[in-house]
XYZ file of C-alpha atoms in Angstrom:
608
model
C 23.292 5.066 -24.080
C 26.636 2.981 -23.334
C 26.102 -1.018 -23.338
C 28.032 -2.607 -20.626
C 28.838 -5.986 -19.241
C 27.480 -6.936 -16.022
C 30.422 -7.000 -14.632
C 31.700 -3.232 -15.937
C 28.292 -2.296 -14.497
C 28.667 -3.643 -11.033
C 32.228 -2.672 -10.746
C 31.074 0.962 -11.833
C 28.107 0.946 -9.289
C 30.202 -0.220 -6.646
C 32.527 2.415 -7.153
C 29.722 5.302 -7.610
C 28.352 3.817 -4.202
C 31.632 4.029 -2.232
C 32.861 6.883 -3.686
C 29.518 8.969 -2.353
C 29.587 6.938 1.156
C 33.249 8.128 1.570
C 32.414 11.809 0.668
C 29.333 12.493 2.150
C 28.421 9.739 4.309
C 26.223 6.605 4.408
C 22.887 8.837 4.967
C 23.752 10.254 1.597
C 22.810 6.931 0.227
C 18.956 5.435 -0.203
C 17.432 2.091 -1.694
C 13.915 1.693 -2.773
C 13.232 -2.104 -3.164
C 9.761 -3.467 -5.352
C 6.808 -4.782 -4.033
C 6.421 -6.408 -7.231
C 9.918 -8.270 -6.537
C 10.365 -11.695 -4.552
C 10.823 -11.632 -0.606
C 14.714 -12.884 -0.937
C 15.600 -10.044 -3.032
C 13.487 -7.285 -0.826
C 15.435 -8.893 2.101
C 18.943 -8.219 -0.058
C 18.464 -4.939 -0.816
C 17.569 -4.481 3.032
C 20.817 -6.022 3.802
C 22.818 -4.322 1.074
C 21.219 -1.104 2.395
C 21.755 -1.562 6.004
C 24.980 -3.552 5.898
C 27.031 -2.593 3.019
C 25.961 0.866 2.457
C 25.679 1.812 6.387
C 21.991 3.782 5.820
C 18.621 2.889 6.860
C 17.404 4.631 4.145
C 15.552 1.674 2.401
C 11.973 2.080 1.928
C 9.376 0.618 -0.701
C 6.101 1.542 -2.351
C 4.296 0.480 0.766
C 4.573 4.033 1.442
C 2.152 5.345 -0.936
C -0.731 2.149 -0.287
C -0.407 0.352 2.880
C 1.811 2.748 5.265
C -0.899 3.573 7.507
C -2.062 0.000 7.714
C 1.381 -1.292 9.195
C 1.416 1.860 11.382
C -2.546 1.378 12.183
C -2.847 -2.043 12.631
C 0.916 -2.399 14.225
C -0.374 0.174 17.160
C -3.964 -1.150 17.552
C -3.291 -5.043 17.249
C 0.612 -5.397 17.456
C 0.605 -6.790 13.838
C -0.379 -4.357 10.520
C -1.462 -7.462 8.835
C -4.867 -8.799 7.782
C -5.995 -10.940 11.004
C -7.717 -13.894 8.716
C -7.296 -15.659 5.564
C -9.172 -14.717 2.835
C -11.575 -17.899 2.855
C -12.527 -16.777 6.150
C -14.853 -14.078 4.945
C -17.111 -16.495 3.488
C -18.403 -17.281 6.800
C -18.881 -13.530 7.808
C -22.659 -12.619 8.724
C -22.014 -8.543 7.940
C -19.085 -7.158 6.110
C -18.065 -3.786 5.668
C -15.935 -2.743 2.427
C -14.598 0.757 2.893
C -12.577 2.196 0.204
C -12.332 -0.920 -1.803
C -13.741 -1.548 -5.719
C -12.945 -5.225 -4.543
C -14.595 -6.896 -7.479
C -12.574 -4.700 -10.260
C -9.209 -4.703 -8.385
C -9.175 -7.538 -6.066
C -11.889 -10.220 -7.762
C -11.031 -13.307 -5.583
C -11.924 -11.506 -2.257
C -14.709 -10.528 -3.649
C -15.707 -13.836 -4.950
C -15.456 -15.011 -0.763
C -17.748 -11.996 -0.097
C -20.144 -12.917 -2.758
C -20.051 -16.585 -0.993
C -20.578 -14.991 1.980
C -23.830 -13.004 0.318
C -25.419 -16.361 -0.799
C -25.570 -17.734 2.431
C -27.447 -14.498 3.904
C -24.739 -12.128 5.223
C -25.197 -8.441 4.900
C -23.253 -6.241 2.707
C -22.337 -2.530 3.643
C -20.495 -0.591 1.052
C -18.800 2.589 1.823
C -17.298 4.639 -0.768
C -17.757 7.543 -2.788
C -18.248 6.444 -6.197
C -21.210 3.754 -6.938
C -18.849 0.355 -7.540
C -20.093 -2.317 -8.747
C -19.763 -3.965 -5.279
C -21.830 -0.825 -4.026
C -24.702 -1.775 -6.541
C -24.720 -5.350 -5.074
C -24.351 -4.361 -1.309
C -27.252 -4.390 1.068
C -26.653 -0.751 2.005
C -24.194 1.867 0.208
C -22.649 4.867 2.010
C -21.507 7.423 -0.175
C -19.342 9.749 2.330
C -17.635 12.725 1.168
C -13.760 12.288 0.392
C -11.910 12.822 3.286
C -14.461 12.229 6.066
C -14.086 8.839 7.086
C -13.116 9.402 10.540
C -16.428 11.184 11.067
C -18.948 8.594 10.238
C -16.771 5.256 11.318
C -16.995 7.528 14.827
C -20.666 8.200 14.300
C -20.785 4.096 13.535
C -19.416 3.291 16.871
C -21.119 5.757 18.470
C -24.621 4.007 17.643
C -23.313 0.831 18.259
C -22.402 1.812 22.079
C -25.818 3.560 22.258
C -27.759 0.193 20.879
C -25.452 -1.860 23.488
C -24.006 -3.949 20.416
C -20.551 -3.821 22.095
C -19.084 -7.093 23.605
C -17.954 -5.648 27.129
C -16.492 -8.697 28.292
C -13.852 -8.877 25.022
C -13.138 -4.971 26.043
C -12.411 -5.773 29.445
C -10.495 -8.707 29.098
C -8.090 -7.895 25.674
C -8.019 -4.149 25.078
C -6.990 -0.952 26.884
C -8.001 2.502 26.191
C -11.817 1.812 26.021
C -12.998 4.617 28.355
C -11.261 7.397 26.491
C -12.089 5.717 23.186
C -15.704 5.518 23.627
C -16.006 9.153 24.868
C -14.213 10.572 22.262
C -16.768 8.702 19.715
C -19.636 9.949 21.598
C -19.207 13.512 20.121
C -19.771 11.876 16.851
C -23.729 12.143 16.254
C -25.792 11.043 13.415
C -26.537 14.585 12.553
C -22.857 15.815 12.719
C -22.019 12.808 10.745
C -24.567 13.802 8.067
C -23.382 17.141 8.053
C -19.637 16.792 7.617
C -19.553 13.771 5.777
C -23.443 13.814 3.730
C -24.311 10.080 4.406
C -27.652 10.317 5.396
C -28.201 9.804 9.446
C -30.872 6.561 8.794
C -28.379 5.227 6.673
C -25.874 5.295 9.395
C -28.079 4.161 11.915
C -28.779 1.169 9.894
C -25.388 0.147 9.082
C -24.327 0.389 12.967
C -27.684 -2.279 13.635
C -26.568 -4.555 10.718
C -22.853 -4.428 11.892
C -23.087 -4.330 15.300
C -25.927 -6.744 15.404
C -23.927 -9.279 13.568
C -22.100 -12.419 15.195
C -19.315 -12.384 13.038
C -18.596 -9.258 11.356
C -15.413 -8.252 9.175
C -14.030 -5.302 7.853
C -12.284 -5.249 4.483
C -10.295 -2.005 3.170
C -7.847 -0.681 0.670
C -6.433 2.508 -0.634
C -9.439 4.355 0.038
C -8.925 3.856 3.748
C -4.887 4.461 3.545
C -4.052 7.464 0.992
C -4.868 10.255 3.183
C -3.171 12.548 4.932
C -5.197 11.274 8.386
C -5.034 7.465 6.698
C -3.409 5.969 9.812
C -6.345 7.508 12.050
C -8.434 6.069 9.517
C -7.253 2.639 10.462
C -7.451 3.245 13.656
C -11.285 4.098 13.670
C -11.786 0.750 11.811
C -9.846 -1.210 14.259
C -11.537 0.522 17.430
C -14.401 -0.826 15.715
C -13.585 -4.038 15.304
C -12.104 -4.358 18.889
C -15.209 -2.735 20.719
C -17.583 -5.418 19.090
C -15.398 -8.189 19.454
C -14.673 -8.813 16.099
C -11.313 -10.214 16.257
C -9.482 -13.576 16.394
C -12.586 -15.746 15.135
C -13.616 -17.104 11.964
C -15.537 -14.761 9.696
C -14.187 -11.610 11.740
C -10.992 -9.471 11.290
C -9.668 -6.848 9.714
C -8.629 -7.602 5.894
C -6.143 -4.576 4.385
C -6.205 -5.906 0.943
C -2.812 -4.923 -0.817
C -2.170 -3.216 -3.958
C 0.956 -5.110 -5.249
C 1.441 -8.824 -5.596
C 4.416 -8.569 -2.617
C 3.253 -5.628 -0.421
C 3.205 -8.044 2.744
C 6.180 -9.763 1.888
C 7.956 -6.135 1.380
C 7.043 -4.963 4.729
C 8.229 -8.457 6.451
C 11.286 -8.355 4.838
C 11.940 -4.959 6.506
C 12.294 -2.896 3.651
C 11.080 0.236 5.642
C 13.423 2.645 7.300
C 12.476 1.416 10.726
C 12.701 -2.222 10.749
C 14.352 -5.105 9.783
C 12.973 -8.318 8.927
C 10.093 -9.513 11.041
C 9.450 -5.809 12.027
C 12.698 -5.734 14.698
C 13.106 -2.170 15.384
C 16.491 -0.779 14.053
C 16.574 1.197 17.108
C 16.695 -2.053 19.193
C 20.290 -2.583 20.360
C 19.159 -6.391 21.009
C 17.860 -6.610 17.297
C 20.986 -4.790 15.631
C 23.214 -7.106 17.668
C 21.930 -10.621 16.264
C 21.449 -9.091 12.244
C 25.198 -7.459 12.798
C 26.405 -10.469 13.717
C 24.403 -12.728 11.007
C 25.982 -10.348 8.101
C 29.233 -9.405 10.037
C 28.625 -5.935 9.913
C 28.200 -2.756 12.087
C 24.624 -1.674 11.554
C 23.049 2.127 11.737
C 20.985 3.283 14.928
C 19.048 5.947 13.513
C 15.935 5.225 11.539
C 16.023 6.132 7.587
C 14.142 8.472 5.292
C 10.679 6.774 4.002
C 10.715 7.166 0.159
C 9.364 10.424 -0.459
C 11.563 11.790 2.270
C 14.488 10.422 0.428
C 13.430 12.455 -2.545
C 13.019 15.672 -1.320
C 16.267 14.962 0.244
C 17.516 14.764 -3.066
C 16.150 17.354 -4.414
C 18.038 19.551 -1.516
C 21.051 17.922 -2.263
C 21.357 15.775 0.649
C 20.800 12.293 -0.809
C 23.085 11.805 -3.379
C 23.073 8.530 -4.713
C 19.846 6.074 -4.816
C 18.894 2.690 -6.129
C 15.320 1.650 -7.186
C 14.227 -1.429 -7.863
C 11.233 -2.237 -9.970
C 9.338 0.857 -9.466
C 8.123 4.201 -11.328
C 8.139 6.683 -9.035
C 8.126 9.014 -11.259
C 4.697 8.527 -12.374
C 3.273 6.560 -9.387
C 4.636 9.314 -6.782
C 2.949 12.335 -5.867
C 3.912 15.931 -7.406
C 5.482 14.331 -10.359
C 7.266 17.401 -11.506
C 8.777 17.771 -8.493
C 9.630 14.064 -8.427
C 11.975 14.605 -11.572
C 13.354 17.279 -10.233
C 15.089 15.317 -7.098
C 15.942 12.568 -9.252
C 17.833 14.753 -11.642
C 19.729 16.005 -8.412
C 21.440 12.628 -7.764
C 24.498 12.183 -8.448
C 23.935 8.169 -9.385
C 20.742 7.010 -9.794
C 20.829 3.078 -10.637
C 17.266 1.987 -12.026
C 16.543 -2.057 -12.355
C 13.253 -2.783 -14.310
C 11.738 -5.177 -16.701
C 10.432 -2.735 -19.083
C 11.313 0.849 -20.000
C 10.019 3.511 -17.767
C 9.897 7.586 -17.127
C 12.289 6.569 -14.320
C 14.672 4.735 -16.350
C 14.986 7.252 -18.202
C 16.446 9.436 -16.009
C 19.113 6.637 -14.739
C 22.548 6.892 -14.980
C 22.734 2.828 -14.978
C 19.773 0.570 -16.202
C 20.143 -3.141 -14.890
C 17.597 -5.494 -17.215
C 15.710 -7.814 -14.606
C 13.730 -10.917 -15.119
C 10.131 -11.062 -14.379
C 8.497 -13.162 -11.719
C 8.136 -16.001 -14.461
C 12.120 -16.043 -15.394
C 13.185 -16.709 -11.772
C 12.686 -18.729 -8.376
C 11.440 -17.125 -5.373
C 8.683 -16.548 -2.736
C 6.005 -13.897 -2.621
C 3.626 -13.347 0.635
C 0.147 -12.484 -0.278
C -2.009 -10.074 1.546
C -3.454 -12.906 3.714
C 0.381 -13.416 5.095
C 0.538 -16.661 2.976
C 4.469 -17.316 1.728
C 4.144 -19.087 -1.961
C 6.659 -20.395 -4.059
C 7.020 -19.018 -7.732
C 9.196 -21.483 -10.092
C 11.165 -20.415 -12.751
C 9.057 -21.198 -16.008
C 11.368 -19.817 -18.801
C 14.656 -18.452 -19.176
C 15.192 -14.605 -19.080
C 15.535 -12.473 -22.205
C 18.560 -11.592 -23.380
C 21.280 -9.970 -20.730
C 18.198 -9.815 -17.370
C 19.226 -11.729 -14.652
C 17.124 -12.042 -11.711
C 17.540 -9.547 -8.982
C 18.535 -11.680 -6.036
C 21.956 -12.365 -8.490
C 23.345 -8.866 -9.203
C 22.154 -7.600 -5.893
C 24.335 -10.363 -4.039
C 26.984 -9.733 -6.570
C 27.087 -5.707 -5.900
C 27.090 -6.562 -1.905
C 29.662 -8.461 -2.409
C 31.942 -5.865 -4.414
C 30.972 -3.649 -1.363
C 32.885 -5.794 1.053
C 30.257 -7.754 2.387
C 29.484 -11.813 2.417
C 26.637 -12.649 -0.028
C 27.742 -16.164 -0.864
C 23.765 -17.818 -1.926
C 23.644 -20.569 -4.324
C 20.101 -20.262 -4.931
C 17.018 -18.278 -3.456
C 16.506 -21.129 -0.730
C 19.661 -20.099 0.771
C 18.410 -17.184 0.996
C 14.987 -17.964 2.736
C 16.952 -20.126 5.003
C 19.144 -16.857 6.185
C 15.504 -15.033 6.766
C 13.943 -18.014 8.433
C 16.852 -17.909 10.838
C 16.779 -14.141 11.695
C 12.756 -13.445 11.379
C 10.877 -15.238 14.199
C 7.475 -15.571 11.989
C 8.995 -16.831 9.026
C 11.646 -19.238 11.255
C 9.692 -22.620 10.164
C 9.341 -21.485 6.093
C 11.284 -23.641 3.931
C 11.275 -24.540 0.067
C 10.669 -27.973 0.684
C 7.700 -26.976 3.133
C 5.673 -24.677 1.093
C 4.578 -26.961 -1.722
C 1.685 -25.851 -3.926
C -0.205 -24.203 -1.199
C 2.513 -22.291 0.909
C 2.194 -21.056 4.829
C 0.609 -18.842 6.492
C 2.681 -16.826 8.789
C 3.525 -16.553 11.870
C 5.160 -20.282 11.318
C 7.627 -19.960 13.634
C 8.906 -23.739 13.775
C 9.357 -26.364 11.025
C 6.760 -28.557 12.645
C 4.431 -25.653 12.988
C 1.561 -25.445 10.296
C 0.689 -21.987 10.271
C -1.489 -19.428 11.477
C -4.579 -18.952 9.444
C -6.334 -16.625 12.277
C -4.182 -14.089 14.071
C -4.703 -13.126 17.524
C -7.024 -15.929 18.412
C -5.756 -16.405 22.176
C -4.333 -12.563 22.352
C -1.967 -9.930 21.296
C 1.924 -9.940 20.403
C 1.894 -6.736 22.631
C -0.641 -8.249 25.408
C -3.466 -6.299 24.879
C -5.037 -4.463 21.396
C -4.917 -0.899 21.842
C -7.699 1.274 21.627
C -7.270 5.336 20.822
C -9.420 8.095 20.254
C -9.540 9.177 16.363
C -10.532 12.946 16.181
C -11.682 14.201 12.500
C -9.052 16.660 11.011
C -10.291 18.506 7.632
C -8.601 17.275 4.384
C -5.594 19.807 4.009
C -7.309 20.787 0.752
C -11.123 21.064 0.344
C -12.726 22.962 -2.505
C -12.956 26.489 -2.793
C -14.188 29.556 -5.302
C -11.162 29.089 -7.611
C -11.121 24.913 -7.431
C -14.643 24.138 -6.938
C -14.382 20.324 -7.385
C -12.995 17.502 -5.630
C -10.335 15.197 -7.620
C -9.576 11.726 -6.268
C -7.623 8.964 -8.253
C -7.688 5.159 -8.467
C -7.035 2.429 -10.905
C -9.694 1.047 -13.716
C -10.521 -2.151 -14.055
C -7.894 -2.793 -17.380
C -4.775 -1.402 -16.288
C -2.112 -1.646 -13.180
C -0.430 0.816 -11.541
C 1.827 2.873 -14.233
C 0.698 1.063 -16.984
C 4.207 -0.127 -17.613
C 3.251 -3.816 -18.416
C -0.503 -3.613 -18.781
C -0.316 -1.048 -21.711
C 2.189 -3.164 -23.304
C -0.533 -5.619 -23.649
C -2.656 -4.765 -26.327
C -6.276 -6.673 -25.516
C -5.596 -4.499 -22.120
C -4.670 -1.327 -24.279
C -7.881 -1.976 -26.398
C -10.140 -1.471 -23.560
C -8.770 1.544 -22.313
C -6.369 3.270 -24.557
C -6.487 6.763 -23.613
C -6.705 8.624 -20.477
C -9.960 9.708 -18.967
C -11.404 11.769 -16.081
C -15.343 10.547 -14.402
C -17.657 13.392 -14.031
C -21.264 13.097 -12.627
C -23.630 13.748 -15.750
C -25.366 16.881 -13.801
C -22.086 18.602 -13.244
C -20.807 17.934 -16.983
C -24.660 18.928 -18.285
C -23.713 22.389 -16.424
C -20.435 22.872 -17.635
C -21.780 21.935 -21.602
C -19.498 18.658 -21.399
C -20.302 16.146 -23.597
C -19.310 12.204 -23.312
C -15.396 12.089 -24.891
C -14.937 15.548 -25.134
C -11.452 16.829 -24.303
C -11.109 18.585 -21.026
C -8.603 20.453 -18.754
C -8.382 19.096 -15.248
C -6.415 21.393 -13.016
C -5.034 21.854 -9.552
C -2.883 23.774 -7.647
C 0.040 21.873 -8.807
C -0.333 21.378 -12.397
C -3.097 20.367 -15.276
C -3.513 17.352 -17.758
C -5.881 16.722 -20.576
C -8.107 13.885 -21.135
C -11.268 12.809 -22.292
C -14.864 13.084 -20.152
C -16.437 10.219 -18.884
C -19.678 10.550 -17.519
C -20.379 8.554 -14.916
C -23.817 8.138 -12.743
C -22.270 6.610 -9.634
C -19.748 9.345 -9.084
C -21.532 11.650 -6.600
C -21.756 15.541 -7.713
C -18.482 17.937 -7.112
C -16.254 15.285 -7.639
C -13.751 13.802 -10.651
C -12.036 10.419 -10.497
C -8.807 9.891 -12.589
C -6.827 6.818 -13.252
C -3.082 6.853 -12.270
C -2.095 4.820 -15.505
C -1.350 7.165 -17.999
C 1.897 9.015 -18.215
C 0.515 11.416 -20.985
C -1.490 12.443 -18.330
C 0.116 11.400 -14.843
C -2.680 12.319 -12.424
C -0.121 12.388 -9.310
C 0.903 15.467 -11.249
C -2.249 17.178 -9.585
C -2.524 15.737 -6.123
C -2.016 17.508 -2.906
C 1.354 17.156 -0.831
C 0.422 17.103 2.822
C 1.644 13.921 4.697
C 0.130 11.579 7.209
C 2.505 12.480 10.190
C 2.509 8.826 11.457
C 2.979 7.064 8.368
C 4.022 9.537 5.933
C 1.941 8.805 3.165
C 0.753 11.251 0.913
C -2.600 12.567 0.683
C -3.489 11.118 -2.826
C -7.323 10.878 -2.213
C -8.914 14.820 -1.811
C -7.375 17.703 -3.933
C -8.969 20.899 -5.082
C -9.815 21.127 -8.653
C -11.666 22.348 -11.498
C -12.609 20.887 -14.796
C -12.057 23.503 -18.347
C -13.391 22.265 -21.945
C -10.461 22.187 -24.274
C -11.413 24.047 -27.321
C -10.108 22.668 -30.011
């Protein structure tokens, strides 16, 4: 490793990128931005990719967490964002929580759910694992992984049969109801029980609770989205909310819980291959003209590659240069060994991060980044709230805020980027992004503002879709169940699902460097049902090998009564036992998210 000055590094980076652009064309380049970075940094990286490099190959880790939300809710409601404020949940009469271990992963949201419960709200939790929230719920539904479309459609069918739907809302504010309700009618309680494993009586009880509530809300996380049918599952939940009229009022709505601190903001800033900031399509001549004029650049028309598509293009030799900022795809993306092969095929890999990772180990150039407390900027929370982060301490050593070096690199590539502060960047964002039009540093204060905030005198928007939808009417769509691409068989009789533990975050880059957290969960483990463990002769703490068709990892066994028989749960945080080296490879055809929750697996004792 050769140490260089910032000027030397950025001069070299610009030269390498220009060389690839000239020899292979703009489509041989790509940018992966960061859901942990600020709005301003995501915007600048999006601008650099499109205006300086000439490519729409721009994406970020939302592709692996909430791309189905952007696609599914975007189609159904006209916006892929949380429809209400988190505090609105306190006023719900019934809350359906799907695929979310909320108390561990989103404790602030859980506090409002518990406030609702204390005033009499009914809680329905749908999750294969019996989480702490499931233990406290009025009704726990434990579906077989990958069968959510079945039981959600059945829920809708029973609500229709019990005449608990809001006909006025349907007729005045939606389209597609006839075919959607007809399709749901095929999902009877007996059929749902057979496929999902949820007792028909429990589904009927859930339908009565949700359908009978004056104000019902739906909360979900990556247990819904990280499926090859993720977009359909999101649409099924949207169908349920719309048919019961639970959108646009306090205590109602759909609440997708984001996995990183700025997934919402990175999407808002256009860190996606198909849109500019504010979700203006790159395919729109009007949008390209607006952004092109502001940036003094000719912009590409064709949508770019998604994050996974970029890596597979690198593996095939079509993508030659890649910028990765604040992400660790070697550990967080599916099929880790394939990701490593893809990154090694690149002619130039630039990675910017605050700590060394498995991805920086493969980089041709590493740029040291400032963390959130060492720079100014804004983040947009899961409830669309834009908030300021103020620099508290200076970055260590040679580390710099990303917005500074991105601006420097952009100028070296021949594009104007004269910003004196992140506030300057936000002014540009506001001028080009209608939903952020009234947002400025001077207005954000300590509470922030929720978009849409279209003008300088607008107070921000707590609840979306109160009077109508941006697309006119909400769109219901029939959703049919498709069996997961990989299911248990004689060779791999168990179902492996992956997720987070309480004490670590994502790939553990930060939390495993924190002694108090690493002390709680210092080594990787796999959860197994105690009855399955007994039949296989596996005891607590015993080393076992988890195998799928992609590979294997060796971890300690942890017996978990809340995990149904036939299932395994493997946390994603440990580079020495990378869960995503095992996961299935199928992609959702709409959102291009990978199937991370259902993989056929087997378990073997490790004889030392």
